[in-house]
Short mmCIF file of C-alpha atoms and ligand atoms in Angstrom, two decimals:
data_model
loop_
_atom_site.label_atom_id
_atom_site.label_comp_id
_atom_site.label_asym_id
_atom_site.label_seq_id
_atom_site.Cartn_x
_atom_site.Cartn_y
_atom_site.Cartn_z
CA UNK P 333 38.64 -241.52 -37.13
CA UNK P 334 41.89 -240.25 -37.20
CA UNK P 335 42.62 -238.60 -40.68
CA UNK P 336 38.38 -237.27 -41.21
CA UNK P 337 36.63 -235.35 -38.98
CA UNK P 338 32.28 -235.67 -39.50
CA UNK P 339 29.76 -233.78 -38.46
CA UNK P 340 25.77 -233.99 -39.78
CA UNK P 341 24.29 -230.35 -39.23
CA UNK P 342 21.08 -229.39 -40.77
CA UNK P 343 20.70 -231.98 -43.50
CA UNK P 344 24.40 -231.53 -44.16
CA UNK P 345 26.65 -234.10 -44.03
CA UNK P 346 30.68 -232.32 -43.08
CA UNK P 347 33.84 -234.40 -44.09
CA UNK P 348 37.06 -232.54 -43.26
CA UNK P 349 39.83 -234.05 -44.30
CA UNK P 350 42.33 -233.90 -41.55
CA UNK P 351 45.97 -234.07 -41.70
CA UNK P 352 47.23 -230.38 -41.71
CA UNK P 353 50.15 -230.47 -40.93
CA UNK P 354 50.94 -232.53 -44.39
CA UNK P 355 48.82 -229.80 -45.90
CA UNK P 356 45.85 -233.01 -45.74
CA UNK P 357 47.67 -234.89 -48.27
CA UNK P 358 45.87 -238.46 -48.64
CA UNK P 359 47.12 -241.42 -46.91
CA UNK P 360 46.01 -244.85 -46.99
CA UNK P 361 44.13 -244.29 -43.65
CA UNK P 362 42.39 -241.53 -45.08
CA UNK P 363 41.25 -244.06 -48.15
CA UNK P 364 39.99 -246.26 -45.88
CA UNK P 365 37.92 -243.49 -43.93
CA UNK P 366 36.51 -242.03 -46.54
CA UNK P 367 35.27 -244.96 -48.24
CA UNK P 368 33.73 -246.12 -44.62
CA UNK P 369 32.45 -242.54 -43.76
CA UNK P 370 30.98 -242.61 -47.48
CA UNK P 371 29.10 -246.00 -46.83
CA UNK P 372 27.41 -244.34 -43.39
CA UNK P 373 26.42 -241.02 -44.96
CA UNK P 374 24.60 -243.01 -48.23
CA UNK P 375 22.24 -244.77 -44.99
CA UNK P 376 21.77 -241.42 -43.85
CA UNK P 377 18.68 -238.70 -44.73
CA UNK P 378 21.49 -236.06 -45.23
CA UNK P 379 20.85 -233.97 -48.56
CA UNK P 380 24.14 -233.17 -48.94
CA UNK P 381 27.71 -233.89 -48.61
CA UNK P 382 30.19 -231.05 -48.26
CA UNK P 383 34.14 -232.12 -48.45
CA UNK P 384 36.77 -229.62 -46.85
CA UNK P 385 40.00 -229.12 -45.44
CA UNK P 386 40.97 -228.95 -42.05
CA UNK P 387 42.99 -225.32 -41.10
CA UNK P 388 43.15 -222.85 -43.57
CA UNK P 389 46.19 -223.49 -45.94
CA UNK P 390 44.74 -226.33 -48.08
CA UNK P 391 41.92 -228.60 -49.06
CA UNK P 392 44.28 -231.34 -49.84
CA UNK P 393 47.65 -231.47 -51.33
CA UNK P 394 47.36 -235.17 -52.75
CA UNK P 395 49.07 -238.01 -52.39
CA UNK P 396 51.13 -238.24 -49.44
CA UNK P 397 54.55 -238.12 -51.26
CA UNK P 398 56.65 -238.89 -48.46
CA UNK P 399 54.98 -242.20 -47.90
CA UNK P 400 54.00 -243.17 -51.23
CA UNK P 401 57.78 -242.29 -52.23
CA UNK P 402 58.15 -245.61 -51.22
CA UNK P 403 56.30 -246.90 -53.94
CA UNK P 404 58.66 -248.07 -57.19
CA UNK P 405 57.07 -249.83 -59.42
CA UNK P 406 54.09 -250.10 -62.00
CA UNK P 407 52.52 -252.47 -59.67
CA UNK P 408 53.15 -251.29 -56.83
CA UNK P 409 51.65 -247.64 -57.99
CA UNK P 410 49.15 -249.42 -59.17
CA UNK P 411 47.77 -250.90 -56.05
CA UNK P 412 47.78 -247.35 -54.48
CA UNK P 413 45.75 -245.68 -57.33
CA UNK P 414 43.29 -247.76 -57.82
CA UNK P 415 42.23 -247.77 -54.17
CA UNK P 416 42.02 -244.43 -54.26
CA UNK P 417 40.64 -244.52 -58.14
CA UNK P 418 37.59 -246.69 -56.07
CA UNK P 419 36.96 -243.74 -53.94
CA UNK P 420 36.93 -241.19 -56.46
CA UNK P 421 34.44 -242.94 -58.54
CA UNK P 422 32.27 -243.63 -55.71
CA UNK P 423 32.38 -239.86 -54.90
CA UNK P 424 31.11 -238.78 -58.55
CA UNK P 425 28.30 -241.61 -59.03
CA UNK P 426 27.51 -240.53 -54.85
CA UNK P 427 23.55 -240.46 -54.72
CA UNK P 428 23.89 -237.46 -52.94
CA UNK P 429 24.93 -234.29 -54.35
CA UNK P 430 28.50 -233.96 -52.93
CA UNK P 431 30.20 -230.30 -52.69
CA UNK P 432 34.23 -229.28 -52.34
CA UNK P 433 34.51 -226.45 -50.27
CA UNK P 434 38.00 -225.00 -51.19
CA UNK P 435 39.34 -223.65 -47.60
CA UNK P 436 43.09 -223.97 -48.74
CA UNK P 437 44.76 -224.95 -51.77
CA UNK P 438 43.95 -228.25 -53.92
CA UNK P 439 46.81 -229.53 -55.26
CA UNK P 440 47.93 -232.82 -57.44
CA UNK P 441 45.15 -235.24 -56.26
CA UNK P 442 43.47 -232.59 -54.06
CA UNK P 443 42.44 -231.45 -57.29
CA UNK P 444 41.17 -234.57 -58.42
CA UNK P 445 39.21 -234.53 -55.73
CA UNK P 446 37.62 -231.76 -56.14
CA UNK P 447 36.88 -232.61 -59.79
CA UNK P 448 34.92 -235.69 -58.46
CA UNK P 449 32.59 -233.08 -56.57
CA UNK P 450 29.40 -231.76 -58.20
CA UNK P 451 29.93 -228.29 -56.96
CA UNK P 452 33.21 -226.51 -56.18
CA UNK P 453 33.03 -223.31 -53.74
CA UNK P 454 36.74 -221.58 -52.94
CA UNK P 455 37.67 -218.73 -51.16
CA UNK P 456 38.76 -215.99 -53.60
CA UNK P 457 42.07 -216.42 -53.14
CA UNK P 458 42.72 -219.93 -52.83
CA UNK P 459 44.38 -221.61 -55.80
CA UNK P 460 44.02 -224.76 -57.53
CA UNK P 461 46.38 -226.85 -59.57
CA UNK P 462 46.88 -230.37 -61.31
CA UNK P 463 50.54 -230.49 -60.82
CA UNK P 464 50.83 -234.21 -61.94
CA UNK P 465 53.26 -232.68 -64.84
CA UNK P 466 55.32 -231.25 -62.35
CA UNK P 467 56.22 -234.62 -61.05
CA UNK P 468 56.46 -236.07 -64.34
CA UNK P 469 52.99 -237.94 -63.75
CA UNK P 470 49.49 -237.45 -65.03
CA UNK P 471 46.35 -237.99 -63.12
CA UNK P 472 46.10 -240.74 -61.65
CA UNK P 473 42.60 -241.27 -59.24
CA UNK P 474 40.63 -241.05 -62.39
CA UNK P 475 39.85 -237.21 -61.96
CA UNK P 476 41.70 -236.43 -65.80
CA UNK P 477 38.43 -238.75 -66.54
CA UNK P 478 36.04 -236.76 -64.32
CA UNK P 479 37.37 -232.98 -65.56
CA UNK P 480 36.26 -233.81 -69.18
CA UNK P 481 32.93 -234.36 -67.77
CA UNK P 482 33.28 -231.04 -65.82
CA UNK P 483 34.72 -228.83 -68.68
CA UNK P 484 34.83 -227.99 -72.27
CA UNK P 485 37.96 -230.08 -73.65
CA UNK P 486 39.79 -227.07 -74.57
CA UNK P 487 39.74 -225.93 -70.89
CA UNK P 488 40.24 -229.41 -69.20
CA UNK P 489 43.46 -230.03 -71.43
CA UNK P 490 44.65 -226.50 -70.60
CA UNK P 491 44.15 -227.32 -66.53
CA UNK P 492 45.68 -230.90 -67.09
CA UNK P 493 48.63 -230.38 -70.04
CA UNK P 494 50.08 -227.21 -68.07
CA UNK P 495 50.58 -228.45 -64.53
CA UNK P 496 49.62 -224.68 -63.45
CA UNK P 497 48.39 -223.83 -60.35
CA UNK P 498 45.39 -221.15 -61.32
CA UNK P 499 43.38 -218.84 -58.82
CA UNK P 500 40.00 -219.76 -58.00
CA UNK P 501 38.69 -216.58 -59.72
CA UNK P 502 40.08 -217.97 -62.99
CA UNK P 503 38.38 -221.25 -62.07
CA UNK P 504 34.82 -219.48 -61.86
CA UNK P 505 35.47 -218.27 -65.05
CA UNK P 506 35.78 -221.22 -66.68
CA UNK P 507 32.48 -222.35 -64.58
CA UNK P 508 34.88 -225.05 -62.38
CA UNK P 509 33.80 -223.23 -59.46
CA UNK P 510 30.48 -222.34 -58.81
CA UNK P 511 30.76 -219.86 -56.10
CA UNK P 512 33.85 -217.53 -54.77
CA UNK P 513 33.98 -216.74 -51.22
CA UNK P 514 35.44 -213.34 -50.02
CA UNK P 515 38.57 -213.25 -47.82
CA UNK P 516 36.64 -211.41 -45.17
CA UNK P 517 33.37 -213.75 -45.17
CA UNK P 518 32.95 -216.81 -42.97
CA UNK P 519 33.20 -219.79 -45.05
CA UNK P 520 30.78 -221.71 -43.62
CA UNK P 521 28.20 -218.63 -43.67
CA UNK P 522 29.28 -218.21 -47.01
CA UNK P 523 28.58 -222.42 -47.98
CA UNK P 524 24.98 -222.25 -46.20
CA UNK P 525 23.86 -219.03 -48.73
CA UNK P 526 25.26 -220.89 -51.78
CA UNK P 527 23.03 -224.54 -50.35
CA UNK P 528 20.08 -222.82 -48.40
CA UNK P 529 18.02 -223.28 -51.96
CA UNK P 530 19.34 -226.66 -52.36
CA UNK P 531 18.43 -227.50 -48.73
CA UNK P 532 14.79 -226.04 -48.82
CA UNK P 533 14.07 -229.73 -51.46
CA UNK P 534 13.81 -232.69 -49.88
CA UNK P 535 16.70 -235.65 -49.82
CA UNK P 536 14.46 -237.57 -52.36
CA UNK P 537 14.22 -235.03 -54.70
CA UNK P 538 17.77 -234.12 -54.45
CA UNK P 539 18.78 -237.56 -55.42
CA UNK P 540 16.16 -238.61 -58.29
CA UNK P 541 17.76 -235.38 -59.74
CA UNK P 542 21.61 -236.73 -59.10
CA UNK P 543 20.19 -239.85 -61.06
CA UNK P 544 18.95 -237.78 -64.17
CA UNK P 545 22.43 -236.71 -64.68
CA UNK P 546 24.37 -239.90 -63.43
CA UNK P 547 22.25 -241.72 -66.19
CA UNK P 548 23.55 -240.32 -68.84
CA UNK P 549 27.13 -242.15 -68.35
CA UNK P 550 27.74 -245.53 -69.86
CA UNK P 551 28.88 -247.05 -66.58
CA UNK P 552 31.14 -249.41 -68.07
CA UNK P 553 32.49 -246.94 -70.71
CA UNK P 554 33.36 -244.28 -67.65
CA UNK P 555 35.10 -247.32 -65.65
CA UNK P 556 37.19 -248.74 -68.36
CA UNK P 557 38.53 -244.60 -68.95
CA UNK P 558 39.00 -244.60 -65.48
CA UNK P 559 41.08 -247.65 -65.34
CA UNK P 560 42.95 -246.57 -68.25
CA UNK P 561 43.60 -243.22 -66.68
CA UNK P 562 45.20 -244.76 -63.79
CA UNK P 563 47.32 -247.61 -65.92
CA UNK P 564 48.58 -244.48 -67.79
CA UNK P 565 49.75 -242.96 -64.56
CA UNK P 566 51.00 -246.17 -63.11
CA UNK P 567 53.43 -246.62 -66.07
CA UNK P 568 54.76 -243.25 -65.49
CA UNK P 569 55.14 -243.19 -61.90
CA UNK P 570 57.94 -246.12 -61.82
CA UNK P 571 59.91 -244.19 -64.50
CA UNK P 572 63.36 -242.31 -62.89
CA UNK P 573 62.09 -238.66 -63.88
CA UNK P 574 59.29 -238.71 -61.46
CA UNK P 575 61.02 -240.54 -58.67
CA UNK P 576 63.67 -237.51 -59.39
CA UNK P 577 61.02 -234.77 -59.51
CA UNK P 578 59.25 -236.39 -56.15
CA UNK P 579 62.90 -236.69 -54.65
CA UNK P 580 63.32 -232.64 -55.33
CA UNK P 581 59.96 -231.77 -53.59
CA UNK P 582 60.66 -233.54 -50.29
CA UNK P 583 64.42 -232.30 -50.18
CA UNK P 584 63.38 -228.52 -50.96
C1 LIG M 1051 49.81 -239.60 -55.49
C2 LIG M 1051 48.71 -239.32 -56.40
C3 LIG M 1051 48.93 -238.16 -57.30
C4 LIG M 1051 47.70 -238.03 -58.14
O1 LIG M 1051 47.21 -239.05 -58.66
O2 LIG M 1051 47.18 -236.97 -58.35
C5 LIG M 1051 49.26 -236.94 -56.48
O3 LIG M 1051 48.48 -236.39 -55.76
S1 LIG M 1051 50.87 -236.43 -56.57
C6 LIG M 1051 50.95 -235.19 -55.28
C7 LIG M 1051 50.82 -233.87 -55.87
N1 LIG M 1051 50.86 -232.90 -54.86
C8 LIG M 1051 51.85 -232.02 -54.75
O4 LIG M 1051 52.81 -232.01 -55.47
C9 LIG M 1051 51.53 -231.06 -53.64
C10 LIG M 1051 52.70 -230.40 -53.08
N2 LIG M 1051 52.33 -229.47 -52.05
C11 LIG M 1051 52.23 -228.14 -52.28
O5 LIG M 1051 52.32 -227.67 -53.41
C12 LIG M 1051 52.07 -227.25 -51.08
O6 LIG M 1051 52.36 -227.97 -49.93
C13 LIG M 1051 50.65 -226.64 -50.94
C14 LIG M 1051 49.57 -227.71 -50.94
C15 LIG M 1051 50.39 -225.63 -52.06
C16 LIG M 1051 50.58 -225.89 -49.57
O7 LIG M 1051 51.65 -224.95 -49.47
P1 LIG M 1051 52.11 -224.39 -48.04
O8 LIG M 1051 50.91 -224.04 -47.25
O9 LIG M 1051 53.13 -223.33 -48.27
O10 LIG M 1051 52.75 -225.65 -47.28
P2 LIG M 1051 54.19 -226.33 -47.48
O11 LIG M 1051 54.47 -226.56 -48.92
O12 LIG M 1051 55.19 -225.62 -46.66
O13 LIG M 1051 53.88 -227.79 -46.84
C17 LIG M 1051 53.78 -227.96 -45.43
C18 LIG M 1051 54.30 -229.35 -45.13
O14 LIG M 1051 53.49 -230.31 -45.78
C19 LIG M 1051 54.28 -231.13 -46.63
N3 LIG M 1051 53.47 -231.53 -47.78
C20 LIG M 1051 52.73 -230.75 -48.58
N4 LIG M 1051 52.13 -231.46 -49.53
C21 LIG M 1051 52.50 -232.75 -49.33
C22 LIG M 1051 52.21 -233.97 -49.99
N5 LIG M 1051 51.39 -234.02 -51.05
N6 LIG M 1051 52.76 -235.08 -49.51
C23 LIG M 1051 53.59 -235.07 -48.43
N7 LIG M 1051 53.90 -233.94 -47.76
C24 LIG M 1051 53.36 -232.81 -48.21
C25 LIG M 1051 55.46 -230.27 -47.01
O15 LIG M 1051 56.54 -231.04 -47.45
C26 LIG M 1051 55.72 -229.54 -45.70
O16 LIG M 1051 56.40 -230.44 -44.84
P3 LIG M 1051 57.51 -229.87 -43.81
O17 LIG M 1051 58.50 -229.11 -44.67
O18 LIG M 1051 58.08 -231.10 -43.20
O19 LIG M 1051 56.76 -229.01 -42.86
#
């Protein structure tokens, strides 16, 4: 693997995504990792699936914006969102119960990412952020979708319509994040308190209880918002404003 890093440790199943020098922003070698990685950890008796960031600056800033610059059009955007719309989607509907442990920032589609997560642990001062706006683009990997399903509405528009970047504290208000981490703590230590409950239940009952609340979703209802979601965002992407805004951010 070049862009992942995985480790199984105690029932825990470790995917670090792994490009930080681009602050792990998401290429398309990444998409195809993680949706491999995700097909050998559903085989496995891990419990749990914990996503993180390697270093210590970010979780993931995204899309990798100076590759995906390259992209013009509606189709062409298209073609990159979906694939990683696919991935997103698999992550939420996961059989296991899946966990974002905020190391860094999230940022754009980091965020999204997180959102697709059934639990969110940060370190106290990490932030957080759908910046879409910013670049003159919404959501776009379906996670706009996945946030109302996290949030009340009032709070999800508030995260999505003001492209703010907020502090995790903030974020455990609001009940996004279910655990803060202090600056002086080990993270990892810090993860294992927060899942040593979780971990003392076996992998089957872990799951049945994913199922309870994955059946409540219409399937086909979720995956047509989804797609819409990411239409939406494809039709903005190939307008001039957010090839401008993108153009700005890699010349700062
Ligand atoms: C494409 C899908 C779309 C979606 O559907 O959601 C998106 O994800 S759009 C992408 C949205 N993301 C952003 O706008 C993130 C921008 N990044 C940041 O805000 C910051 O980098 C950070 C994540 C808050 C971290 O800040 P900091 O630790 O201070 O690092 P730097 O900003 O100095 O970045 C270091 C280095 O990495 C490059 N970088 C960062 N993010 C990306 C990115 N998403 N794509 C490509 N490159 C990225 C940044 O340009 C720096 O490069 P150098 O200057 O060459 O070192």
């Amino acid at each position: 693997m070049n862009t992942l890093e995985w480790k199984q440790e105690d029932g825990i199943s470790w995917i670090a995504l792994s490009r930080p020098e681009l602050r792990n922003a998401v290429n398309y070698e990444m998409m195809d990792e993680l949706d491999e990685i995700l097909h050998k950890i559903e085989a496995t008796d891990d419990k749990i699936v914990v996503m993180t960031g390697s270093g210590n600056r970010a979780f993931c800033s995204g899309g990798d914006l100076s590759l995906f610059h390259s992209l013009y059009t509606e189709a062409e955007a298209y073609g990159m969102l979906s694939k990683m719309g696919q991935i997103l989607k698999r992550i939420f509907l996961f059989p296991k119960p899946t966990v974002a442990l905020l190391n860094g920032a999230a940022v754009g589609g980091g965020c999204e990412l997180i959102t697709a997560c059934d639990f969110r642990i940060a370190r106290r001062n990490t932030k957080f952020g759908f910046v879409q706006g910013s670049l003159e683009i919404t959501t776009g990997w379906g996670g706009g979708t996945m946030l109302f399903e996290r949030l009340k509405p009032h709070d999800a528009m508030t995260y999505l319509m003001t492209s703010q970047l907020f502090a995790a504290e903030k974020g455990f208000e609001d009940g996004f994040i279910h655990q803060l981490i202090n600056d002086d703590e080990n993270l990892e230590d810090g993860l294992r308190q927060f899942l040593n409950p979780y971990l003392k239940q076996s992998a089957n009952v872990l799951s049945a209880y994913k199922k309870i609340w994955l059946n409540k979703f219409d399937l086909a209802t979720f995956e047509e918002n989804v797609e819409k979601e990411i239409r939406n965002c494809s039709k903005l992407w190939e307008k001039e404003e957010h090839h401008a805004a993108v153009r700005r951010f890699l010349n700062k």
